[in-house]
Amino acid sequence: MNLPAAFEEKMRALLGDEFDEYIACYEEPRYYGMRVNTGKISVEEFEKICPFEIRKIPWIENGFYYDGDKVSPAKHPYYFAGLYYLQEPSAMTPANRLPVEPGDKVLDVCAAPGGKATELGAKLQGEGVLIANDISSSRAKGLLKNIEVFGIGNVLVLSEEPGRLENYFTEYFDKILIDAPCSGEGMFRKDKKMVKAWEEHGPEFFSNLQRNIILQAARMLKPGGLMLYSTCTFDPSENERIIEHLKKEYPEFHVLPMENYEGFCPGIPEVTEEKDEELKKTVRIFPHKMKGEGHYVALLQKGEPLPAKELKPKKKSGKIPADLEEFMKQVTWKLDGSRLDIHGERIYYMPEGLPDVRGIRFLRTGLLLGELKKNRFEPSQAFAMCLKKDEYAQIIDLPCEDERVRRYLKGETLDVDDLIERKAKGWYLVCVDGFPLGWGKVSNGTLKNKYLPGWRLC
């Protein structure tokens, strides 16, 4: 592989005696990874039902290698059921090492396509709120789909400049993840096109963006809150020097150690002005040291926590529309009417404890439950993905090998008279091996397909 001479020179200076070993790794194949959605299935259960040959990623408890040259997990029904996300192994590290707890208020600043956001959302276990933002509205659409497939409902998906978010979320978040836009040097082996992109926009271009983003994020973090900064590049100006820049502007930030792994390399204080030894607690991932691509990860804390303020939630009275109430008789959830937000026909179920967010560019606020039509409620695809099989009364559960599973995912009408009572009718939740895929409407032994057209299997 032809690498730019300036890049090779920089890496030789950075790696010293290890440079030849690093260059040799470009002759090795890339690694493919999948990450289990622990919001839907335990790692142990997934290992029992996984149809592919997988091997554990040793530093990610819910991560596995698979052979991407032999199998296509993105075409399997379990992918459509949101049981896993396909992600490069090293890229799993940032969300894994940010210790998110149920109930946290979490921001993913540069969230598309959703590899980190889906893991953060799964860790929340339906409690608290995930705000997933990406400045590109086209990329944010893909982000929204991935979050909905994963069954994450306590979410806001935004498409804003991080600087604009400050006005709404000053010192609001418990945890923030910044997977910063970067020059992508760590991905050269995985994606040859990254080399050309690097020649057009190198580290200097991105480090200016990163300096702004990290300070904007810092102002949105609560005192005592945790922030994880990551890139998929090697250049010190995008890594250690960004952390140094943050600490100069906001000295209350300090670097925390992360759970170690034998292939992790410490950050390099010598590449910075202050040569702060604390930077050794940050982590560099090199492809010649581990079975994954290049990354940089830094976990930071903002000072000490302040005494918690007792927030009195503003409770607006909320009446549940009659047609939704009728539908919810089939669901075990107890809806809080004060959290319903109705816009025209659409009904959203909002996370608790949000500030006033009017004026922000949204793709989604909360969980879209569905739409109120004339004398009826039609549930959404996102609602189906948030349900567990035992939370809805009318189920059609197909084994994975049943050819009707793929026909359902292609949007076809199904004959299901062998699975339901003769007079059955109404909305059914279609599952594969007990995991929801979407809705169908039953009448006369036939299931009219309601799987979202934009998600269908091609």
Short mmCIF file of C-alpha atoms in Angstrom, two decimals:
data_model
loop_
_atom_site.label_atom_id
_atom_site.label_comp_id
_atom_site.label_asym_id
_atom_site.label_seq_id
_atom_site.Cartn_x
_atom_site.Cartn_y
_atom_site.Cartn_z
CA MET A 1 0.00 0.00 0.00
CA ASN A 2 1.33 3.44 -0.96
CA LEU A 3 1.28 5.78 2.03
CA PRO A 4 2.09 9.52 1.80
CA ALA A 5 5.79 10.19 2.50
CA ALA A 6 4.93 12.88 5.07
CA PHE A 7 2.73 10.41 6.95
CA GLU A 8 5.42 7.71 6.96
CA GLU A 9 8.00 10.21 8.23
CA LYS A 10 5.71 11.27 11.07
CA MET A 11 4.95 7.67 12.06
CA ARG A 12 8.66 6.79 12.01
CA ALA A 13 9.29 9.61 14.49
CA LEU A 14 6.34 8.55 16.65
CA LEU A 15 7.07 4.80 16.71
CA GLY A 16 10.86 4.62 16.46
CA ASP A 17 11.98 0.97 16.39
CA GLU A 18 8.39 -0.24 15.97
CA PHE A 19 7.88 1.53 12.64
CA ASP A 20 8.72 -1.49 10.45
CA GLU A 21 6.35 -3.69 12.47
CA TYR A 22 3.63 -1.04 12.01
CA ILE A 23 4.17 -0.83 8.22
CA ALA A 24 4.11 -4.63 7.95
CA CYS A 25 0.59 -4.74 9.41
CA TYR A 26 -0.74 -3.11 6.20
CA GLU A 27 -0.18 -6.46 4.51
CA GLU A 28 -2.50 -8.17 6.98
CA PRO A 29 -6.27 -8.31 6.42
CA ARG A 30 -8.58 -5.92 8.28
CA TYR A 31 -10.66 -7.18 11.20
CA TYR A 32 -14.46 -7.33 11.24
CA GLY A 33 -16.43 -6.91 14.45
CA MET A 34 -19.97 -7.16 15.80
CA ARG A 35 -21.21 -5.77 19.11
CA VAL A 36 -24.12 -7.38 20.95
CA ASN A 37 -27.09 -5.19 21.89
CA THR A 38 -27.32 -5.97 25.60
CA GLY A 39 -30.56 -3.97 25.72
CA LYS A 40 -32.19 -6.87 23.84
CA ILE A 41 -30.14 -9.99 24.63
CA SER A 42 -27.38 -11.07 27.02
CA VAL A 43 -23.96 -11.92 25.60
CA GLU A 44 -24.37 -15.51 26.84
CA GLU A 45 -27.73 -15.94 25.11
CA PHE A 46 -26.40 -14.40 21.90
CA GLU A 47 -23.49 -16.85 21.83
CA LYS A 48 -26.00 -19.71 22.01
CA ILE A 49 -28.12 -18.53 19.04
CA CYS A 50 -25.51 -16.76 16.88
CA PRO A 51 -25.56 -18.36 13.40
CA PHE A 52 -22.00 -17.25 12.55
CA GLU A 53 -18.61 -18.38 13.71
CA ILE A 54 -17.47 -15.71 16.19
CA ARG A 55 -14.48 -15.10 18.49
CA LYS A 56 -14.44 -12.81 21.53
CA ILE A 57 -12.78 -9.40 21.31
CA PRO A 58 -10.74 -9.60 24.52
CA TRP A 59 -11.07 -5.98 25.66
CA ILE A 60 -14.80 -5.57 24.80
CA GLU A 61 -17.11 -7.80 26.87
CA ASN A 62 -19.94 -7.70 24.29
CA GLY A 63 -17.74 -7.61 21.17
CA PHE A 64 -16.89 -10.40 18.73
CA TYR A 65 -14.77 -10.92 15.62
CA TYR A 66 -16.33 -12.54 12.57
CA ASP A 67 -15.02 -13.36 9.10
CA GLY A 68 -16.44 -10.62 6.87
CA ASP A 69 -15.08 -12.32 3.75
CA LYS A 70 -17.23 -15.40 4.38
CA VAL A 71 -20.47 -14.20 6.01
CA SER A 72 -22.80 -11.18 5.70
CA PRO A 73 -24.37 -10.55 9.14
CA ALA A 74 -26.13 -7.40 7.84
CA LYS A 75 -28.46 -9.62 5.80
CA HIS A 76 -29.48 -11.90 8.67
CA PRO A 77 -32.89 -11.44 10.41
CA TYR A 78 -31.14 -11.00 13.77
CA TYR A 79 -29.56 -7.82 12.38
CA PHE A 80 -33.01 -6.50 11.51
CA ALA A 81 -34.14 -7.43 15.04
CA GLY A 82 -31.39 -5.16 16.42
CA LEU A 83 -29.46 -7.91 18.21
CA TYR A 84 -26.06 -6.60 17.11
CA TYR A 85 -24.25 -3.73 15.44
CA LEU A 86 -21.40 -4.21 12.96
CA GLN A 87 -18.40 -2.16 14.04
CA GLU A 88 -14.64 -2.18 13.66
CA PRO A 89 -13.21 -3.70 16.88
CA SER A 90 -11.06 -0.74 18.05
CA ALA A 91 -13.98 1.63 17.39
CA MET A 92 -15.94 -0.20 20.12
CA THR A 93 -13.49 1.08 22.75
CA PRO A 94 -14.74 4.66 23.35
CA ALA A 95 -18.37 3.83 24.24
CA ASN A 96 -17.18 0.76 26.15
CA ARG A 97 -14.82 2.78 28.36
CA LEU A 98 -17.29 5.61 29.14
CA PRO A 99 -19.02 4.34 32.32
CA VAL A 100 -22.66 5.13 31.57
CA GLU A 101 -25.26 4.16 34.20
CA PRO A 102 -29.06 3.85 33.87
CA GLY A 103 -30.61 7.26 34.59
CA ASP A 104 -27.65 9.30 33.25
CA LYS A 105 -28.08 12.24 30.90
CA VAL A 106 -25.72 11.39 28.04
CA LEU A 107 -24.58 13.34 24.96
CA ASP A 108 -22.92 11.84 21.89
CA VAL A 109 -21.67 14.99 20.13
CA CYS A 110 -20.67 13.59 16.72
CA ALA A 111 -22.87 10.52 16.72
CA ALA A 112 -23.43 9.33 13.11
CA PRO A 113 -23.65 6.59 11.99
CA GLY A 114 -24.47 5.36 15.51
CA GLY A 115 -21.82 2.83 16.54
CA LYS A 116 -21.14 4.65 19.81
CA ALA A 117 -24.66 6.02 20.39
CA THR A 118 -26.29 2.58 20.16
CA GLU A 119 -23.94 1.23 22.86
CA LEU A 120 -24.51 4.27 25.11
CA GLY A 121 -28.28 3.85 24.68
CA ALA A 122 -28.12 0.14 25.51
CA LYS A 123 -26.20 0.95 28.71
CA LEU A 124 -28.96 3.34 29.82
CA GLN A 125 -31.47 0.43 29.87
CA GLY A 126 -34.37 2.77 29.08
CA GLU A 127 -33.66 5.18 31.96
CA GLY A 128 -32.31 8.73 31.68
CA VAL A 129 -31.81 10.29 28.26
CA LEU A 130 -29.44 9.91 25.29
CA ILE A 131 -28.99 12.95 23.08
CA ALA A 132 -27.37 11.87 19.82
CA ASN A 133 -26.23 14.73 17.58
CA ASP A 134 -24.61 14.98 14.18
CA ILE A 135 -24.11 18.19 12.26
CA SER A 136 -24.88 16.46 8.94
CA SER A 137 -28.64 15.96 8.58
CA SER A 138 -28.14 13.23 5.92
CA ARG A 139 -25.81 11.27 8.25
CA ALA A 140 -28.19 11.90 11.16
CA LYS A 141 -30.94 10.04 9.24
CA GLY A 142 -28.80 6.89 9.27
CA LEU A 143 -28.07 7.52 12.95
CA LEU A 144 -31.81 7.68 13.72
CA LYS A 145 -32.47 4.39 11.95
CA ASN A 146 -29.70 2.59 13.85
CA ILE A 147 -30.96 3.92 17.19
CA GLU A 148 -34.52 2.84 16.39
CA VAL A 149 -33.44 -0.64 15.22
CA PHE A 150 -31.67 -1.01 18.58
CA GLY A 151 -34.93 -0.25 20.41
CA ILE A 152 -33.72 2.92 22.15
CA GLY A 153 -36.69 5.18 22.94
CA ASN A 154 -35.33 7.58 25.61
CA VAL A 155 -33.56 9.62 22.95
CA LEU A 156 -33.36 12.91 21.10
CA VAL A 157 -31.70 12.82 17.69
CA LEU A 158 -30.44 16.26 16.67
CA SER A 159 -28.59 17.79 13.74
CA GLU A 160 -26.88 20.88 15.12
CA GLU A 161 -23.56 22.68 15.46
CA PRO A 162 -22.24 21.66 18.91
CA GLY A 163 -21.86 25.37 19.70
CA ARG A 164 -25.61 25.91 19.36
CA LEU A 165 -26.35 23.08 21.80
CA GLU A 166 -24.51 24.97 24.55
CA ASN A 167 -27.35 27.48 24.77
CA TYR A 168 -29.77 24.71 25.73
CA PHE A 169 -27.64 22.28 27.73
CA THR A 170 -25.18 24.25 29.88
CA GLU A 171 -23.78 21.90 32.57
CA TYR A 172 -26.66 19.49 31.87
CA PHE A 173 -24.95 16.17 31.03
CA ASP A 174 -23.53 13.51 33.36
CA LYS A 175 -21.54 11.87 30.55
CA ILE A 176 -20.38 13.15 27.15
CA LEU A 177 -18.71 11.23 24.32
CA ILE A 178 -16.83 13.05 21.58
CA ASP A 179 -15.77 10.75 18.77
CA ALA A 180 -14.28 13.72 16.97
CA PRO A 181 -14.09 14.22 13.21
CA CYS A 182 -10.44 13.53 12.41
CA SER A 183 -7.88 12.89 9.68
CA GLY A 184 -8.54 9.14 9.90
CA GLU A 185 -4.94 7.91 9.88
CA GLY A 186 -5.92 4.88 11.94
CA MET A 187 -8.31 3.70 9.22
CA PHE A 188 -5.91 3.65 6.24
CA ARG A 189 -5.73 -0.16 6.24
CA LYS A 190 -9.50 -0.61 6.55
CA ASP A 191 -10.40 2.01 3.93
CA LYS A 192 -7.88 3.01 1.27
CA LYS A 193 -10.00 6.06 0.34
CA MET A 194 -9.02 7.62 3.68
CA VAL A 195 -5.49 8.23 2.32
CA LYS A 196 -6.79 10.55 -0.41
CA ALA A 197 -9.06 12.31 2.10
CA TRP A 198 -6.02 12.82 4.39
CA GLU A 199 -4.11 14.47 1.54
CA GLU A 200 -7.01 16.90 1.03
CA HIS A 201 -7.77 17.61 4.71
CA GLY A 202 -5.00 16.67 7.10
CA PRO A 203 -4.48 16.97 10.86
CA GLU A 204 -4.19 20.77 10.90
CA PHE A 205 -7.69 21.15 9.41
CA PHE A 206 -9.25 18.76 11.92
CA SER A 207 -7.36 19.89 15.01
CA ASN A 208 -8.96 23.35 14.69
CA LEU A 209 -12.42 21.74 14.67
CA GLN A 210 -11.53 19.46 17.59
CA ARG A 211 -10.31 22.35 19.75
CA ASN A 212 -13.67 24.06 19.39
CA ILE A 213 -15.76 20.93 19.89
CA ILE A 214 -14.01 19.81 23.08
CA LEU A 215 -14.44 23.23 24.72
CA GLN A 216 -18.10 23.43 23.69
CA ALA A 217 -18.69 19.96 25.13
CA ALA A 218 -16.82 20.86 28.33
CA ARG A 219 -19.31 23.65 29.01
CA MET A 220 -22.25 21.22 28.66
CA LEU A 221 -20.81 18.78 31.23
CA LYS A 222 -21.91 18.92 34.86
CA PRO A 223 -19.26 19.44 37.54
CA GLY A 224 -18.03 15.98 38.42
CA GLY A 225 -19.23 14.65 35.04
CA LEU A 226 -17.18 12.40 32.75
CA MET A 227 -16.18 13.13 29.17
CA LEU A 228 -14.54 10.69 26.77
CA TYR A 229 -12.65 12.10 23.79
CA SER A 230 -11.61 9.80 20.94
CA THR A 231 -10.26 9.87 17.40
CA CYS A 232 -9.26 7.24 14.85
CA THR A 233 -5.98 8.97 14.05
CA PHE A 234 -2.36 9.03 15.26
CA ASP A 235 -1.37 12.70 14.94
CA PRO A 236 -0.50 14.29 18.32
CA SER A 237 -2.11 17.59 17.24
CA GLU A 238 -5.48 15.77 17.18
CA ASN A 239 -4.89 13.71 20.31
CA GLU A 240 -2.66 14.64 23.28
CA ARG A 241 -2.47 18.31 22.25
CA ILE A 242 -6.28 18.55 22.20
CA ILE A 243 -6.39 17.28 25.80
CA GLU A 244 -3.65 19.76 26.71
CA HIS A 245 -5.68 22.55 25.08
CA LEU A 246 -8.75 21.59 27.13
CA LYS A 247 -6.78 21.53 30.40
CA LYS A 248 -5.25 24.95 29.69
CA GLU A 249 -8.70 26.47 29.10
CA TYR A 250 -10.41 24.55 31.90
CA PRO A 251 -7.85 23.46 34.52
CA GLU A 252 -10.57 21.71 36.55
CA PHE A 253 -10.43 18.80 34.07
CA HIS A 254 -8.20 15.85 34.92
CA VAL A 255 -7.44 12.61 33.07
CA LEU A 256 -8.75 9.37 34.58
CA PRO A 257 -7.20 5.93 34.06
CA MET A 258 -9.24 3.43 32.03
CA GLU A 259 -9.56 -0.31 32.35
CA ASN A 260 -6.35 -1.54 30.73
CA TYR A 261 -5.69 -4.18 28.10
CA GLU A 262 -2.28 -5.64 27.24
CA GLY A 263 -2.28 -4.11 23.74
CA PHE A 264 -3.09 -0.55 24.87
CA CYS A 265 -0.21 1.95 24.66
CA PRO A 266 -0.03 4.99 26.96
CA GLY A 267 -0.46 8.50 25.61
CA ILE A 268 2.75 10.39 24.84
CA PRO A 269 3.28 13.54 26.99
CA GLU A 270 6.51 14.36 25.11
CA VAL A 271 4.56 15.46 22.01
CA THR A 272 2.93 18.34 23.97
CA GLU A 273 4.16 21.72 25.18
CA GLU A 274 3.68 21.08 28.91
CA LYS A 275 4.71 17.40 28.80
CA ASP A 276 2.07 16.66 31.43
CA GLU A 277 2.61 13.14 32.82
CA GLU A 278 -1.16 12.78 33.30
CA LEU A 279 -1.43 12.25 29.52
CA LYS A 280 0.08 8.78 30.01
CA LYS A 281 -3.34 7.76 31.32
CA THR A 282 -4.79 8.33 27.85
CA VAL A 283 -4.68 5.36 25.46
CA ARG A 284 -3.27 4.87 22.00
CA ILE A 285 -4.30 1.81 19.97
CA PHE A 286 -1.92 0.76 17.18
CA PRO A 287 -2.82 -1.93 14.60
CA HIS A 288 0.51 -3.72 15.01
CA LYS A 289 -0.17 -4.16 18.75
CA MET A 290 -3.81 -5.29 18.63
CA LYS A 291 -6.31 -6.96 16.35
CA GLY A 292 -8.00 -3.74 15.29
CA GLU A 293 -7.36 -0.39 13.62
CA GLY A 294 -5.80 2.79 15.09
CA HIS A 295 -7.50 4.84 17.83
CA TYR A 296 -6.88 7.36 20.59
CA VAL A 297 -9.03 7.49 23.75
CA ALA A 298 -8.98 9.87 26.73
CA LEU A 299 -11.33 9.78 29.73
CA LEU A 300 -11.67 13.04 31.67
CA GLN A 301 -13.51 14.29 34.74
CA LYS A 302 -14.67 17.87 35.27
CA GLY A 303 -13.67 18.86 38.79
CA GLU A 304 -15.69 17.51 41.68
CA PRO A 305 -19.45 16.90 41.82
CA LEU A 306 -21.60 19.63 43.35
CA PRO A 307 -24.37 18.71 45.81
CA ALA A 308 -27.29 17.44 43.73
CA LYS A 309 -30.11 19.93 43.28
CA GLU A 310 -33.52 18.54 43.98
CA LEU A 311 -35.38 19.11 40.75
CA LYS A 312 -39.10 19.47 40.93
CA PRO A 313 -40.30 18.17 37.58
CA LYS A 314 -42.79 20.36 35.80
CA LYS A 315 -45.74 18.06 35.46
CA LYS A 316 -48.12 19.04 32.75
CA SER A 317 -51.37 17.20 32.93
CA GLY A 318 -51.52 14.74 30.10
CA LYS A 319 -54.58 13.05 28.81
CA ILE A 320 -53.97 9.90 26.80
CA PRO A 321 -55.98 9.99 23.54
CA ALA A 322 -58.79 7.40 23.56
CA ASP A 323 -57.54 5.51 20.47
CA LEU A 324 -54.03 5.21 21.93
CA GLU A 325 -55.48 4.16 25.28
CA GLU A 326 -57.47 1.43 23.53
CA PHE A 327 -54.33 0.16 21.73
CA MET A 328 -52.29 0.22 24.95
CA LYS A 329 -54.64 -2.37 26.49
CA GLN A 330 -52.55 -4.87 24.48
CA VAL A 331 -49.28 -3.51 25.95
CA THR A 332 -47.93 -4.07 29.47
CA TRP A 333 -46.41 -0.57 29.64
CA LYS A 334 -48.04 2.03 31.88
CA LEU A 335 -47.90 5.30 29.93
CA ASP A 336 -47.36 8.58 31.78
CA GLY A 337 -49.71 11.01 30.03
CA SER A 338 -47.55 14.00 31.05
CA ARG A 339 -44.73 12.66 28.84
CA LEU A 340 -46.83 12.49 25.66
CA ASP A 341 -46.07 15.08 23.00
CA ILE A 342 -48.59 15.25 20.16
CA HIS A 343 -47.75 16.98 16.87
CA GLY A 344 -50.58 16.70 14.38
CA GLU A 345 -51.21 12.98 13.97
CA ARG A 346 -47.94 11.89 15.53
CA ILE A 347 -47.56 10.92 19.20
CA TYR A 348 -44.16 10.94 20.89
CA TYR A 349 -43.22 9.61 24.32
CA MET A 350 -40.64 12.01 25.74
CA PRO A 351 -37.74 11.30 28.10
CA GLU A 352 -38.08 12.85 31.55
CA GLY A 353 -36.19 15.90 32.82
CA LEU A 354 -35.53 17.70 29.53
CA PRO A 355 -34.92 21.45 29.35
CA ASP A 356 -36.88 23.61 26.90
CA VAL A 357 -35.47 22.55 23.52
CA ARG A 358 -37.61 24.62 21.18
CA GLY A 359 -35.57 25.98 18.28
CA ILE A 360 -33.16 23.03 17.91
CA ARG A 361 -33.07 21.08 14.63
CA PHE A 362 -34.54 17.67 15.42
CA LEU A 363 -34.88 14.43 13.58
CA ARG A 364 -36.60 12.79 16.52
CA THR A 365 -37.76 13.84 19.99
CA GLY A 366 -38.43 10.82 22.17
CA LEU A 367 -40.02 7.59 21.02
CA LEU A 368 -42.45 7.91 18.12
CA LEU A 369 -45.31 5.73 19.36
CA GLY A 370 -47.35 6.07 16.18
CA GLU A 371 -50.05 8.12 14.47
CA LEU A 372 -53.65 8.97 15.30
CA LYS A 373 -55.77 8.30 12.24
CA LYS A 374 -59.54 8.66 11.99
CA ASN A 375 -60.96 6.50 14.82
CA ARG A 376 -57.78 4.45 15.19
CA PHE A 377 -54.14 4.47 16.32
CA GLU A 378 -51.40 3.06 14.06
CA PRO A 379 -48.24 2.02 15.96
CA SER A 380 -44.79 2.95 14.58
CA GLN A 381 -41.85 0.78 13.59
CA ALA A 382 -39.81 2.39 16.38
CA PHE A 383 -42.46 1.37 18.95
CA ALA A 384 -42.26 -2.26 17.75
CA MET A 385 -38.47 -2.26 18.19
CA CYS A 386 -38.75 -0.94 21.76
CA LEU A 387 -41.07 -3.75 22.84
CA LYS A 388 -40.11 -7.11 24.26
CA LYS A 389 -42.08 -10.14 23.09
CA ASP A 390 -43.84 -10.55 26.46
CA GLU A 391 -44.91 -6.89 26.55
CA TYR A 392 -47.52 -7.19 23.80
CA ALA A 393 -50.56 -9.47 23.73
CA GLN A 394 -50.81 -10.45 20.04
CA ILE A 395 -47.64 -12.09 18.75
CA ILE A 396 -46.61 -13.99 15.64
CA ASP A 397 -43.27 -15.58 16.48
CA LEU A 398 -41.49 -17.20 13.53
CA PRO A 399 -38.37 -19.37 13.77
CA CYS A 400 -35.42 -17.91 11.91
CA GLU A 401 -35.42 -20.68 9.29
CA ASP A 402 -39.10 -20.07 8.37
CA GLU A 403 -39.07 -18.57 4.86
CA ARG A 404 -41.83 -16.18 5.99
CA VAL A 405 -39.26 -14.22 8.04
CA ARG A 406 -37.42 -13.04 4.94
CA ARG A 407 -40.68 -12.51 3.09
CA TYR A 408 -41.87 -10.31 5.95
CA LEU A 409 -38.63 -8.29 5.85
CA LYS A 410 -39.15 -7.79 2.10
CA GLY A 411 -42.59 -6.29 2.77
CA GLU A 412 -44.71 -9.19 1.47
CA THR A 413 -48.16 -10.23 2.69
CA LEU A 414 -48.03 -13.48 4.66
CA ASP A 415 -50.36 -16.41 5.13
CA VAL A 416 -50.39 -17.02 8.92
CA ASP A 417 -53.56 -19.08 9.47
CA ASP A 418 -51.44 -21.91 10.93
CA LEU A 419 -50.17 -19.57 13.68
CA ILE A 420 -53.33 -17.80 14.88
CA GLU A 421 -56.91 -18.52 15.82
CA ARG A 422 -59.37 -18.56 12.94
CA LYS A 423 -61.16 -15.33 13.92
CA ALA A 424 -58.04 -13.42 15.00
CA LYS A 425 -57.65 -9.87 13.72
CA GLY A 426 -55.91 -6.60 14.50
CA TRP A 427 -52.32 -5.52 15.08
CA TYR A 428 -49.77 -8.30 15.63
CA LEU A 429 -46.14 -7.93 16.65
CA VAL A 430 -44.05 -10.06 14.28
CA CYS A 431 -41.00 -11.64 15.95
CA VAL A 432 -38.11 -13.85 14.90
CA ASP A 433 -37.13 -16.38 17.58
CA GLY A 434 -38.82 -14.15 20.16
CA PHE A 435 -37.28 -10.82 19.04
CA PRO A 436 -39.59 -8.15 17.51
CA LEU A 437 -39.15 -7.17 13.85
CA GLY A 438 -42.22 -4.98 13.27
CA TRP A 439 -45.99 -4.88 12.90
CA GLY A 440 -48.54 -6.61 10.74
CA LYS A 441 -52.32 -6.40 10.58
CA VAL A 442 -54.19 -9.69 10.60
CA SER A 443 -57.50 -10.45 8.92
CA ASN A 444 -58.89 -13.76 7.62
CA GLY A 445 -55.66 -15.66 8.31
CA THR A 446 -53.55 -13.18 6.32
CA LEU A 447 -51.00 -10.74 7.69
CA LYS A 448 -50.90 -7.39 5.89
CA ASN A 449 -47.29 -6.26 6.09
CA LYS A 450 -46.59 -3.04 8.03
CA TYR A 451 -42.80 -3.32 8.07
CA LEU A 452 -41.31 0.12 7.41
CA PRO A 453 -40.65 0.41 3.63
CA GLY A 454 -37.29 2.18 4.05
CA TRP A 455 -35.94 -0.67 6.21
CA ARG A 456 -36.88 -3.58 3.97
CA LEU A 457 -34.54 -6.39 2.96
CA CYS A 458 -33.46 -5.95 -0.65
#
